[in-house]
Amino acid sequence: MLDFNISNGVAVLRFDNPPVNSFGLEMRGLVMSALARAEADPAVEAVILIGSGKGFSGGADIREFGTPKSYAEPHLLTLLRAIEECSKPVIAAIEGICMGGGLEMALACHYRVAVASARIALPEVKLGLLPGAGGTQRLPRVIGVEAALNMIVSGAPVSAEKLRATPLFDVFSEGDLLPSALDFAHTVSKERRDPRRLRDLSIRMPNAEAYLQFARNTIKAAAGPYPAPLACVEAIAAAVKEPFDKGMKRERELFANLMQTPESAALRHIFQAERAASHIRDVPDSTAPRAINRVGVIGAGTMGGGITMTFINAGLPVVLLETTQDALDRGLAAIRRNYQGALRKGTLDEASLEKRLALITPTLQYERLRDADLVVEAVFERMDVKQQVFEKLDGIAKPGAILATNTSALNLDSIAQFTSRPADVVGLHFFSPANVMRLLEVVRGAKTAKDVLATATTLAKKLGKLAVVSGVCDGFIGNRMVARYGEAAHDLLLAGALPQQIDAALQNFGMVMGPFRMSDLAGLDIGWAVRKRRAAEYPNLDWSNVADVLCAGGRFGQKTGLGWYRYESGSRNAIPDPEVRAIIEKYRAQKGITPRTVGEDEIVERCIYALVNEGARIVEEGIAQRSSDVDMVYLNGYGFPAYRGGPMFYADQAGLIDVARALRRIASSPGADAAFWTPAPLLARLAQEGKTFSEFKGSSS
Ligand code: NAD
């Protein structure tokens, strides 16, 4: 964890705590004692702190946040004070990452030697916090208020090179870092330089108050529901106005307050949940993925086009197969068109675009898929078409090639059976638009091989996607849940609410889009086709929906200019339509429903708790590995607000006992579908035990 060496009168403390040399309790204790040892040793004239692996340090150990370990001594603040007060010069030698508590430690050192490419950041704001170990007090003293404020409020990394003009770094190392740091340490000790403490610098900024007020105004407008960015400004204001120790106290208070906010709790949950998602329970992290260098995509429609863009954006060549030249040409034209936005914005130039497009080999011949390491099928959502495609693929694809389907809801195990190699078959469920949406549901069939799953999660990272593993069920995690959400919204419509009222309530809750606007965007015909198929499969259930009436009248959503709303030509602006109101009123009358007033709270409660209840079933059945995976699906695929952490985390915060009580109340209300609203067994059990979804580690463990 920590190497201690004395080289020519200089103690070198090297952090070796992969992956990012974070400062958990044990590490803090080790650095503290090594520092004391160096200080006590008369042979030591100076101390160097240096990292290894990915760099200096990524900062605090976030797994300790909120646990007694994070408060236990030596606290990071205690350690930093010991460094600052050390009687011998302490030098931070910085390369790679130097972030959060890592940068705060470097700021507490007396000198800093860096390589120009080192990545410097105080990213705490991204977790809804502020740098709580002196970062807001020392950084403005050394790089200036404006530059520090930009770094602290954005959390974005900058290269050491960018800060060359400031006194932050005493020396830039041109060659190997340690020899440069040792040279510098010897100079400092030879010249008997005193330890230089950033706390002693004063901030001179004549117009500071006006600048801070300007910053407050702009940041307030941009911060939305998050309190952290403004708290960062307040901490920096204290650095400007107060003596160092008072500023430190203010920083601590602000940090402690932010730690208690639901927004920070949600962001910290997301941080950990994203990392957890890539671990598949019975697939060891050491499982070697298969090499993916050449990809095939079948179908150049909406999804096939977006999936192709995703691969070529990551530099992977794609053989794109269609049934007709016409469909192929249309698909390629759509791909080119979809890049126009990036060209206009200047994020992509013509030459790079042509280079990317050259990675596509369009074809009508299955033969061309022979060399592909992975083939993703995105043809019509019909089992007979999927069968035809997978049987052909099975005959052509090389041994070991991964055969993936982008199906939204069809049974993956049935699709796998169309091949002689079900272990190589997996679902790669991209979301629309595939080149934009971050979520990738990796659907695991009964026979999918472990290394195929490991390949899917590794590939997702390369594509810039977040992979979440789902078991096989109708709709997988996301669409199965959204169906329940849609049903709850439809019930509210029948009860007396209008689409615009339901959408507004859920948008006020923080959803990017309400269910009716979302449905207009996706196209009402998709759900109509599904209901017709289901009505044929399960004739004794009632599949009817107001949307059937809209569809029968040609209202398919945005693409026809009419859906739950009306759209003016070329505009995505949803305009409430009196005709839709009339259709809903007539539908209610036919069903013998007397409309009642539906309030905003009721809309949010029913729609969100419908999601939670289905999420609980999904977790209990093991379709999702953990409740945080459900949150990741919802946040990255369905526009759930990040500051609420996802539906399951939201329910945990609300208290499962209260969620279960609300569900029971709805279940027993007049006209309610009791089976739909009765709390899922897992939810009921956890509520009774006073536990949370986060504490549930799966049915099998
Ligand atoms: P689409 O109709 O836009 O495109 C399908 C394409 O497949 C068409 O271009 C068609 O010519 C081609 N095709 C049909 N049969 C083929 C065959 N035998 N060989 C080669 N090409 C063939 O459909 P889409 O929206 O892109 O959906 C494709 C798949 O992705 C479906 O399984 C769908 O459920 C799934 N999906 C869709 C979305 C979405 O939002 N549209 C999201 C996730 C997943």
XYZ file of C-alpha atoms and ligand atoms in Angstrom:
745
model
C 0.000 0.000 0.000
C 2.822 2.395 0.872
C 6.545 2.006 0.120
C 9.034 3.861 2.281
C 12.592 4.434 1.078
C 15.355 6.768 2.056
C 17.478 7.840 -0.849
C 20.386 10.157 -0.234
C 18.773 11.970 2.687
C 15.310 12.119 1.084
C 12.439 9.960 2.343
C 10.318 8.759 -0.578
C 6.776 7.707 0.317
C 5.287 5.912 -2.668
C 1.522 5.241 -2.707
C 0.734 1.819 -4.083
C -2.959 1.329 -3.534
C -4.596 0.364 -6.848
C -6.617 1.302 -8.696
C -6.250 5.020 -7.879
C -4.192 5.280 -4.654
C -7.212 6.422 -2.714
C -6.860 7.519 0.905
C -8.974 5.145 2.916
C -8.447 4.859 6.653
C -5.645 2.303 6.437
C -3.752 4.271 3.824
C -4.111 7.490 5.838
C -2.683 5.729 8.887
C 0.265 4.418 6.888
C 1.124 7.825 5.412
C 0.790 9.412 8.852
C 3.258 7.010 10.473
C 5.682 7.127 7.542
C 5.666 10.910 7.779
C 6.350 10.781 11.518
C 9.172 8.325 10.900
C 10.726 10.610 8.276
C 10.398 13.628 10.537
C 12.026 11.831 13.444
C 14.915 10.441 11.401
C 17.874 12.834 11.559
C 19.198 11.374 8.301
C 16.126 12.636 6.436
C 16.264 16.201 5.108
C 13.173 16.238 2.919
C 10.160 14.084 2.093
C 8.685 13.215 -1.294
C 5.114 11.942 -1.720
C 4.693 10.140 -5.031
C 2.128 7.777 -6.594
C 2.306 4.729 -8.804
C 0.083 3.069 -11.414
C -2.524 5.573 -12.570
C -0.728 8.468 -10.910
C -0.539 10.433 -7.682
C -3.974 9.810 -6.187
C -7.660 9.832 -7.048
C -8.477 11.122 -3.537
C -10.748 9.880 -0.778
C -12.064 6.334 -0.761
C -15.673 6.915 -1.726
C -16.698 3.516 -0.341
C -15.993 4.936 3.114
C -18.340 7.917 2.657
C -21.022 7.997 5.278
C -19.372 5.178 7.267
C -17.520 5.575 10.600
C -14.243 4.966 8.728
C -14.496 8.303 6.956
C -14.571 10.127 10.309
C -12.013 7.892 12.037
C -8.556 9.267 12.828
C -6.316 9.925 11.169
C -8.889 11.936 9.266
C -7.733 13.324 5.924
C -7.721 16.798 7.478
C -5.465 15.594 10.307
C -3.090 13.997 7.839
C -2.982 17.111 5.681
C -2.290 19.269 8.721
C 0.565 16.949 9.690
C 2.013 17.292 6.183
C 1.668 21.061 6.211
C 3.187 21.355 9.679
C 6.045 18.952 9.024
C 9.319 20.629 9.971
C 11.041 19.175 6.911
C 10.112 20.176 3.370
C 7.447 17.895 1.909
C 7.272 17.704 -1.881
C 4.429 16.226 -3.924
C 5.680 14.558 -7.105
C 2.725 14.484 -9.478
C 1.967 12.580 -12.646
C -1.153 10.853 -13.960
C -4.222 11.649 -11.929
C -4.115 14.053 -9.007
C -7.713 14.552 -8.038
C -9.995 15.343 -5.138
C -8.316 14.527 -1.833
C -5.175 13.702 -3.854
C -4.933 17.286 -5.083
C -5.828 18.566 -1.634
C -2.916 16.578 -0.246
C -0.593 18.004 -2.897
C -1.807 21.492 -1.915
C -0.933 20.790 1.715
C 2.635 19.901 0.692
C 5.263 22.623 0.707
C 6.325 22.150 -2.907
C 5.019 20.448 -6.027
C 6.909 18.897 -8.926
C 4.734 17.776 -11.840
C 4.826 16.385 -15.332
C 2.952 18.582 -17.795
C 0.437 15.858 -18.675
C -0.724 15.267 -15.073
C -4.502 15.539 -14.734
C -5.549 17.881 -11.953
C -9.111 18.145 -10.645
C -11.368 18.732 -7.684
C -14.346 16.662 -8.899
C -16.290 16.557 -5.602
C -19.102 18.669 -7.069
C -19.938 15.724 -9.319
C -20.875 13.829 -6.174
C -22.928 16.759 -4.919
C -20.146 17.801 -2.523
C -17.296 20.272 -2.331
C -13.626 19.624 -1.656
C -13.678 19.221 2.108
C -9.988 18.978 2.954
C -8.891 22.527 2.273
C -9.222 22.488 -1.519
C -11.552 25.478 -1.560
C -9.163 27.435 0.683
C -5.740 26.588 -0.710
C -6.445 26.399 -4.465
C -7.686 30.009 -4.839
C -4.642 31.186 -2.865
C -2.300 29.653 -5.396
C -4.049 29.801 -8.795
C -6.397 32.723 -8.210
C -10.076 32.947 -7.359
C -11.477 32.774 -10.865
C -9.441 29.777 -12.038
C -10.072 27.929 -8.768
C -13.777 28.633 -8.918
C -13.973 27.279 -12.448
C -12.189 24.088 -11.450
C -14.164 23.556 -8.252
C -17.609 24.352 -9.648
C -17.142 22.304 -12.835
C -15.144 19.458 -11.297
C -13.514 19.119 -14.724
C -9.898 17.982 -14.982
C -7.233 20.269 -16.404
C -3.697 19.387 -17.365
C -0.833 20.595 -15.179
C 0.451 22.318 -18.310
C -2.574 24.629 -18.282
C -1.546 25.867 -14.842
C 2.089 26.429 -15.771
C 1.756 30.187 -15.441
C 0.579 29.900 -11.824
C 2.838 29.216 -8.828
C 1.033 25.886 -8.186
C 3.946 23.831 -9.504
C 7.485 24.710 -8.513
C 9.118 22.576 -11.165
C 7.942 20.806 -14.312
C 9.682 17.489 -14.787
C 10.812 16.874 -18.350
C 12.045 13.309 -17.896
C 11.319 10.697 -15.236
C 9.433 12.186 -12.334
C 11.231 10.712 -9.331
C 14.765 11.819 -10.330
C 13.431 15.351 -10.977
C 11.712 15.362 -7.600
C 14.881 14.096 -5.892
C 16.960 16.801 -7.598
C 14.501 19.415 -6.446
C 14.483 17.986 -2.897
C 18.258 18.203 -2.768
C 18.186 21.813 -3.977
C 15.595 22.738 -1.368
C 17.587 21.103 1.377
C 20.935 22.516 0.187
C 19.505 26.031 0.032
C 17.893 25.440 3.435
C 14.575 26.700 2.066
C 11.863 26.833 4.683
C 8.678 24.873 4.144
C 6.390 27.059 2.034
C 2.768 26.816 3.111
C -0.053 27.829 0.798
C -2.176 28.713 3.832
C 0.113 31.706 4.378
C -0.578 33.212 0.949
C -3.147 35.960 0.858
C -5.677 36.509 -1.883
C -5.514 39.860 -3.541
C -8.575 40.531 -5.663
C -9.878 44.089 -5.459
C -13.204 43.342 -7.169
C -13.720 40.011 -5.365
C -17.202 40.737 -4.002
C -18.563 41.824 -7.374
C -17.004 38.807 -9.048
C -18.439 36.411 -6.449
C -21.888 37.928 -6.835
C -21.681 37.482 -10.584
C -20.589 33.879 -10.041
C -23.489 33.232 -7.656
C -25.988 34.519 -10.188
C -24.704 32.527 -13.134
C -24.085 29.359 -11.158
C -27.476 29.454 -9.494
C -29.133 29.543 -12.886
C -27.058 26.623 -14.167
C -27.113 24.404 -11.062
C -30.762 23.368 -11.349
C -31.793 21.300 -8.345
C -28.217 20.771 -7.106
C -27.069 22.739 -4.045
C -23.342 21.897 -4.326
C -22.186 24.421 -6.966
C -23.443 27.392 -4.932
C -21.938 25.951 -1.758
C -18.598 25.813 -3.628
C -18.898 29.550 -4.278
C -19.632 30.196 -0.598
C -16.571 28.220 0.462
C -14.403 30.176 -1.968
C -15.970 33.420 -0.730
C -14.792 32.429 2.746
C -11.273 31.917 1.388
C -11.402 35.458 0.025
C -12.868 37.145 3.091
C -11.726 35.141 6.094
C -8.405 34.129 7.588
C -7.334 30.592 6.622
C -8.528 28.753 9.746
C -11.929 30.401 9.680
C -12.234 29.587 5.973
C -11.395 25.951 6.723
C -14.135 25.862 9.322
C -16.643 27.280 6.860
C -15.590 24.729 4.238
C -16.155 21.929 6.774
C -19.638 23.180 7.658
C -20.643 23.474 4.023
C -19.203 20.034 3.280
C -21.072 18.434 6.194
C -24.342 20.047 5.051
C -23.917 18.823 1.498
C -23.144 15.316 2.719
C -26.668 15.265 4.207
C -28.465 16.353 1.025
C -30.534 13.822 -0.944
C -28.927 15.102 -4.147
C -25.445 14.144 -2.979
C -26.692 10.805 -1.651
C -28.184 10.136 -5.106
C -25.021 11.091 -6.980
C -22.842 8.967 -4.691
C -25.248 6.083 -5.183
C -24.932 6.474 -8.958
C -21.136 6.606 -8.763
C -21.022 3.283 -6.983
C -23.885 1.727 -8.926
C -22.140 2.380 -12.252
C -19.089 0.525 -11.015
C -21.155 -2.309 -9.565
C -23.061 -2.805 -12.833
C -20.031 -4.167 -14.684
C -19.581 -6.997 -12.155
C -21.598 -10.035 -13.120
C -22.180 -12.231 -10.134
C -20.979 -15.606 -11.372
C -18.597 -14.257 -14.017
C -15.191 -13.632 -12.429
C -13.704 -10.211 -13.257
C -10.672 -12.094 -14.564
C -12.730 -13.771 -17.360
C -10.919 -13.000 -20.617
C -13.184 -11.285 -23.150
C -13.159 -12.388 -26.778
C -11.406 -10.040 -29.206
C -13.819 -7.831 -31.152
C -12.143 -6.222 -34.146
C -14.700 -6.677 -36.909
C -18.425 -6.261 -36.524
C -21.474 -7.115 -38.605
C -24.833 -5.346 -38.309
C -27.962 -6.831 -39.882
C -30.694 -4.346 -40.730
C -30.011 -0.697 -41.590
C -33.206 0.752 -40.116
C -33.533 3.107 -37.154
C -31.610 0.875 -34.759
C -29.189 -0.798 -37.179
C -28.110 2.665 -38.394
C -27.531 3.995 -34.870
C -25.717 0.816 -33.834
C -23.463 1.079 -36.876
C -22.658 4.688 -35.936
C -21.793 3.570 -32.409
C -19.260 1.053 -33.708
C -17.628 3.295 -36.299
C -17.431 6.121 -33.755
C -15.291 3.742 -31.695
C -13.165 2.940 -34.759
C -14.562 -0.555 -35.366
C -15.207 -1.556 -38.996
C -18.763 -2.687 -39.737
C -20.227 -4.880 -42.458
C -23.809 -3.607 -42.783
C -26.277 -6.062 -44.295
C -29.736 -5.403 -45.701
C -32.258 -7.275 -47.804
C -32.476 -4.800 -50.687
C -30.197 -2.220 -52.251
C -32.903 0.325 -51.700
C -33.069 -0.316 -47.929
C -29.285 -0.266 -47.757
C -29.073 3.076 -49.570
C -31.760 4.536 -47.347
C -29.927 3.324 -44.240
C -26.589 4.756 -45.370
C -28.204 8.071 -46.280
C -29.801 8.232 -42.827
C -26.435 7.581 -41.177
C -24.826 10.380 -43.167
C -27.731 12.680 -42.330
C -27.408 11.888 -38.623
C -23.844 13.183 -38.655
C -24.927 16.562 -40.029
C -25.601 17.924 -36.549
C -22.042 17.133 -35.432
C -20.681 18.766 -38.594
C -22.752 21.890 -37.996
C -21.649 22.100 -34.369
C -18.041 21.622 -35.421
C -17.544 18.580 -33.189
C -16.718 16.595 -36.332
C -15.020 17.699 -39.558
C -15.698 16.457 -43.091
C -12.437 14.502 -43.313
C -13.045 12.599 -40.065
C -16.625 11.911 -41.127
C -15.490 10.405 -44.420
C -12.915 8.333 -42.522
C -15.622 6.995 -40.268
C -18.053 6.278 -43.083
C -15.282 4.426 -44.911
C -15.343 1.898 -42.058
C -18.771 0.725 -43.276
C -18.910 -2.071 -45.848
C -22.496 -2.163 -47.145
C -23.640 -5.527 -48.447
C -26.557 -7.729 -49.431
C -24.519 -10.931 -49.006
C -24.436 -12.933 -45.780
C -21.113 -14.323 -47.019
C -19.500 -10.984 -46.054
C -20.215 -11.670 -42.368
C -17.881 -14.663 -42.330
C -14.992 -12.759 -40.681
C -17.039 -10.838 -38.125
C -16.166 -11.330 -34.437
C -19.589 -10.020 -33.475
C -22.815 -9.687 -35.423
C -25.691 -7.547 -34.096
C -29.091 -8.213 -35.581
C -31.555 -5.282 -35.765
C -34.236 -6.498 -38.174
C -38.026 -6.362 -37.766
C -39.343 -7.365 -34.340
C -40.875 -10.635 -35.530
C -39.867 -14.092 -34.398
C -40.133 -15.567 -37.897
C -37.774 -12.908 -39.294
C -35.349 -13.379 -36.389
C -35.433 -17.145 -37.028
C -34.558 -16.733 -40.666
C -31.673 -14.384 -39.825
C -30.188 -16.506 -37.017
C -30.386 -19.719 -39.015
C -28.484 -18.059 -41.848
C -25.974 -16.553 -39.458
C -25.352 -19.901 -37.842
C -24.367 -21.287 -41.211
C -21.947 -18.461 -42.005
C -20.395 -16.995 -38.857
C -16.961 -18.229 -37.864
C -16.597 -20.380 -34.732
C -16.446 -18.208 -31.612
C -18.231 -15.252 -33.234
C -20.772 -13.638 -30.922
C -24.292 -13.543 -32.334
C -26.299 -10.730 -30.779
C -29.871 -9.563 -31.116
C -31.219 -6.099 -30.465
C -34.723 -7.404 -29.833
C -36.764 -5.248 -27.438
C -38.905 -8.015 -26.025
C -38.666 -11.323 -27.886
C -37.458 -14.376 -25.982
C -33.684 -14.603 -26.262
C -33.609 -18.310 -25.445
C -35.934 -19.039 -28.358
C -33.705 -16.981 -30.657
C -30.610 -18.835 -29.389
C -32.267 -22.122 -30.305
C -32.319 -21.126 -33.960
C -28.555 -21.697 -33.886
C -26.349 -24.673 -33.101
C -24.373 -22.437 -30.673
C -26.686 -20.911 -28.064
C -23.690 -20.197 -25.794
C -22.550 -17.564 -28.325
C -25.929 -15.823 -28.439
C -26.603 -12.734 -26.323
C -28.955 -9.776 -26.343
C -27.399 -6.371 -26.932
C -30.376 -4.114 -26.384
C -29.401 -0.633 -27.517
C -31.741 2.285 -26.913
C -32.911 4.770 -29.496
C -31.041 6.757 -30.778
C -28.399 4.044 -30.355
C -25.467 6.349 -31.077
C -26.614 8.747 -28.341
C -28.181 6.737 -25.528
C -25.716 5.485 -22.939
C -27.644 2.438 -21.789
C -26.955 -1.039 -23.158
C -29.000 -3.877 -21.700
C -26.980 -7.050 -22.043
C -29.517 -9.851 -22.124
C -28.264 -13.097 -20.720
C -29.879 -16.254 -22.066
C -29.984 -19.543 -20.190
C -26.986 -20.762 -22.172
C -25.032 -17.549 -22.835
C -21.327 -18.221 -22.142
C -19.587 -16.302 -19.381
C -16.889 -14.980 -21.675
C -19.587 -13.706 -24.044
C -20.994 -11.665 -21.149
C -17.510 -10.453 -20.213
C -17.003 -9.433 -23.857
C -20.283 -7.528 -23.896
C -19.409 -5.471 -20.811
C -15.855 -4.801 -22.038
C -17.157 -3.788 -25.448
C -19.758 -1.498 -23.850
C -16.971 0.469 -22.170
C -15.145 0.812 -25.468
C -18.345 2.111 -27.046
C -18.872 4.607 -24.205
C -21.970 2.749 -23.011
C -23.094 1.602 -19.603
C -23.870 -2.106 -19.696
C -26.492 -3.547 -17.365
C -27.120 -7.282 -17.411
C -30.729 -8.450 -17.633
C -32.214 -11.925 -17.514
C -34.779 -13.059 -20.044
C -38.349 -11.832 -19.543
C -40.863 -9.856 -21.552
C -39.346 -6.390 -22.018
C -36.208 -7.136 -19.993
C -35.606 -4.634 -17.171
C -36.444 -1.297 -18.749
C -39.356 -1.980 -21.059
C -40.985 -4.308 -18.547
C -40.970 -1.471 -16.034
C -41.996 1.239 -18.459
C -45.034 -0.862 -19.397
C -46.224 -0.635 -15.764
C -45.547 3.077 -15.693
C -47.573 3.465 -18.886
C -50.434 1.452 -17.401
C -50.466 3.638 -14.299
C -50.509 6.759 -16.482
C -53.346 5.320 -18.596
C -55.386 4.553 -15.465
C -54.973 8.171 -14.378
C -56.152 9.279 -17.796
C -59.294 7.195 -17.393
C -59.745 8.479 -13.848
C -59.923 12.076 -15.018
C -56.457 13.473 -15.856
C -55.344 14.724 -19.263
C -52.061 13.760 -20.994
C -50.611 17.264 -20.541
C -51.430 17.223 -16.826
C -49.788 13.825 -16.288
C -46.745 14.786 -18.335
C -46.361 18.078 -16.478
C -46.525 16.365 -13.063
C -43.843 13.842 -13.988
C -41.681 16.475 -15.646
C -41.938 18.568 -12.477
C -40.795 15.477 -10.603
C -37.749 15.582 -12.870
C -38.432 13.086 -15.667
C -36.941 14.344 -18.922
C -40.253 13.666 -20.648
C -43.694 12.636 -19.457
C -45.120 9.285 -20.633
C -47.425 10.716 -23.294
C -44.776 12.891 -24.905
C -42.445 9.885 -24.772
C -45.065 7.734 -26.418
C -45.558 10.311 -29.191
C -41.808 10.314 -29.770
C -41.494 6.509 -29.908
C -44.599 6.099 -32.069
C -47.980 4.870 -30.861
C -48.146 2.184 -33.547
C -45.463 0.075 -31.808
C -47.573 -0.392 -28.670
C -50.682 -0.883 -30.784
C -49.038 -3.774 -32.629
C -47.898 -5.308 -29.330
C -51.417 -5.051 -27.850
C -52.922 -6.641 -30.936
C -50.404 -9.504 -30.710
C -51.083 -9.954 -26.999
C -54.847 -9.783 -27.450
C -54.524 -12.681 -29.880
C -52.274 -14.600 -27.454
C -54.320 -13.890 -24.314
C -57.878 -13.255 -25.505
C -59.410 -13.291 -22.001
C -57.438 -10.215 -20.849
C -58.423 -6.625 -21.587
C -55.688 -5.012 -23.717
C -57.722 -2.004 -24.813
C -56.245 1.459 -24.498
C -57.239 4.972 -25.500
C -54.208 4.843 -27.783
C -56.009 2.229 -29.904
C -58.605 4.870 -30.767
C -55.868 7.377 -31.604
C -54.074 4.810 -33.796
C -57.281 3.792 -35.539
C -57.603 7.483 -36.480
C -54.038 7.547 -37.877
C -52.570 9.405 -34.884
C -49.200 7.620 -34.523
C -47.356 10.408 -32.689
C -44.739 12.878 -33.875
C -44.155 11.079 -37.159
C -47.752 11.770 -38.260
C -47.940 15.211 -36.619
C -50.749 13.919 -34.402
C -50.671 11.655 -31.368
C -51.467 12.414 -27.746
C -50.640 15.969 -28.821
C -50.646 17.928 -32.021
C -47.344 18.954 -33.696
C -46.814 21.721 -36.187
C -44.818 20.755 -39.236
C -41.107 20.423 -38.447
C -41.623 21.070 -34.741
C -41.342 18.750 -31.752
C -43.350 21.111 -29.594
C -46.255 19.129 -28.073
C -49.489 21.129 -28.286
C -52.509 19.895 -26.264
C -55.274 18.954 -28.657
C -59.013 19.356 -27.862
C -59.697 16.418 -30.191
C -57.693 14.129 -27.916
C -59.617 15.420 -24.937
C -62.870 14.573 -26.724
C -61.597 11.073 -27.569
C -60.647 10.468 -23.920
C -63.978 11.783 -22.648
C -65.896 9.562 -25.050
C -63.774 6.564 -24.068
C -64.439 7.187 -20.349
C -68.154 7.493 -21.027
C -68.158 4.197 -22.918
C -66.486 2.524 -19.957
C -68.981 4.120 -17.577
C -66.312 6.100 -15.744
C -67.237 9.358 -14.031
C -64.101 11.515 -14.124
C -62.699 12.889 -10.866
C -60.027 15.428 -10.049
C -56.542 13.929 -10.096
C -53.802 15.854 -8.272
C -50.116 16.185 -9.128
C -48.993 14.210 -6.068
C -51.257 11.335 -6.967
C -49.867 11.244 -10.501
C -46.282 11.101 -9.272
C -47.045 8.587 -6.546
C -48.856 6.170 -8.821
C -46.522 6.343 -11.804
C -43.283 6.175 -9.824
C -44.474 3.532 -7.376
C -45.714 1.410 -10.284
C -42.100 1.461 -11.489
C -40.781 0.639 -8.045
C -43.164 -2.266 -7.549
C -42.222 -3.840 -10.880
C -38.550 -3.135 -10.165
C -38.917 -5.093 -6.916
C -40.310 -8.082 -8.809
C -37.467 -7.839 -11.328
C -34.873 -7.839 -8.548
C -36.510 -10.669 -6.641
C -36.738 -12.834 -9.755
C -33.044 -12.224 -10.382
C -33.762 -10.614 -13.772
C -31.654 -7.724 -12.464
C -28.669 -8.634 -10.323
C -29.204 -5.796 -7.869
C -31.599 -2.924 -7.313
C -28.932 -0.394 -8.309
C -28.836 -2.002 -11.777
C -32.527 -1.168 -12.129
C -31.667 2.418 -11.218
C -28.932 2.508 -13.854
C -31.382 1.310 -16.513
C -33.891 3.954 -15.571
C -31.405 6.797 -15.314
C -29.604 6.054 -18.557
C -32.423 4.779 -20.729
C -35.624 6.463 -19.562
C -34.757 9.975 -18.400
C -35.171 9.470 -14.647
C -33.644 12.457 -12.793
C -30.110 11.780 -11.548
C -30.657 13.857 -8.414
C -33.207 11.276 -7.303
C -30.791 8.381 -7.874
C -33.208 6.075 -9.757
C -36.591 4.628 -8.802
C -35.293 2.021 -6.348
C -33.010 4.475 -4.574
C -35.874 6.973 -4.483
C -38.049 4.345 -2.788
C -35.261 3.544 -0.325
C -35.021 7.232 0.547
C -38.800 7.544 0.912
C -38.724 4.511 3.222
C -40.041 1.167 1.980
C -42.571 1.010 4.788
C -44.189 4.182 3.432
C -43.977 2.959 -0.154
C -45.666 -0.331 0.784
C -48.343 1.542 2.725
C -49.066 3.799 -0.261
C -49.278 0.811 -2.611
C -51.747 -0.938 -0.290
C -53.840 2.204 -0.106
C -53.972 2.431 -3.914
C -54.683 -1.321 -4.209
C -57.774 -0.962 -2.025
C -59.074 2.206 -3.707
C -62.259 1.956 -5.818
C -61.716 0.451 -9.264
C -58.008 -0.304 -8.696
C -56.398 -3.461 -10.034
C -55.415 -5.050 -6.716
C -52.915 -7.491 -8.266
C -51.131 -4.606 -9.979
C -50.876 -2.454 -6.853
C -50.322 -4.984 -4.074
C -46.720 -4.586 -2.927
C -44.352 -7.101 -4.565
C -43.305 -9.788 -2.061
C -39.733 -8.465 -1.844
C -40.934 -4.931 -1.214
C -43.390 -6.098 1.428
C -40.728 -8.188 3.155
C -38.037 -5.493 3.167
C -40.581 -2.918 4.362
C -41.566 -5.160 7.230
C -37.937 -5.784 8.183
C -37.202 -2.050 8.057
C -34.646 -2.628 5.286
C -33.857 -1.022 1.926
C -33.494 -2.389 -1.586
C -29.779 -1.523 -1.413
C -29.390 -3.975 1.440
C -30.898 -6.837 -0.570
C -28.094 -8.850 -2.116
C -30.142 -11.203 -4.295
C -32.364 -14.189 -3.797
C -29.587 -16.718 -4.256
C -27.054 -15.221 -1.834
P -36.747 -0.673 -38.574
O -38.006 -1.113 -39.176
O -36.406 0.777 -38.555
O -35.533 -1.406 -39.261
C -35.491 -2.776 -39.539
C -34.595 -2.959 -40.755
O -34.321 -4.346 -40.890
C -35.222 -2.503 -42.054
O -34.342 -1.613 -42.700
C -35.393 -3.778 -42.859
O -35.197 -3.584 -44.260
C -34.320 -4.661 -42.263
N -34.587 -6.078 -42.393
C -35.752 -6.731 -42.228
N -35.576 -8.044 -42.402
C -34.285 -8.232 -42.672
C -33.488 -9.369 -42.956
N -34.022 -10.580 -43.002
N -32.179 -9.199 -43.207
C -31.646 -7.966 -43.169
N -32.342 -6.853 -42.907
C -33.644 -6.988 -42.660
O -36.745 -1.268 -37.095
P -35.943 -0.758 -35.818
O -36.749 0.228 -35.078
O -34.568 -0.408 -36.240
O -35.914 -2.075 -34.921
C -35.019 -3.133 -35.184
C -34.927 -4.024 -33.962
O -34.490 -3.238 -32.864
C -36.242 -4.641 -33.522
O -35.979 -5.923 -33.009
C -36.713 -3.705 -32.431
O -37.552 -4.320 -31.507
C -35.398 -3.351 -31.786
N -35.373 -2.091 -31.035
C -36.000 -0.982 -31.508
C -35.935 0.198 -30.785
C -36.588 1.455 -31.296
O -36.756 2.384 -30.508
N -36.914 1.547 -32.554
C -35.220 0.237 -29.589
C -34.577 -0.901 -29.153
C -34.646 -2.063 -29.887
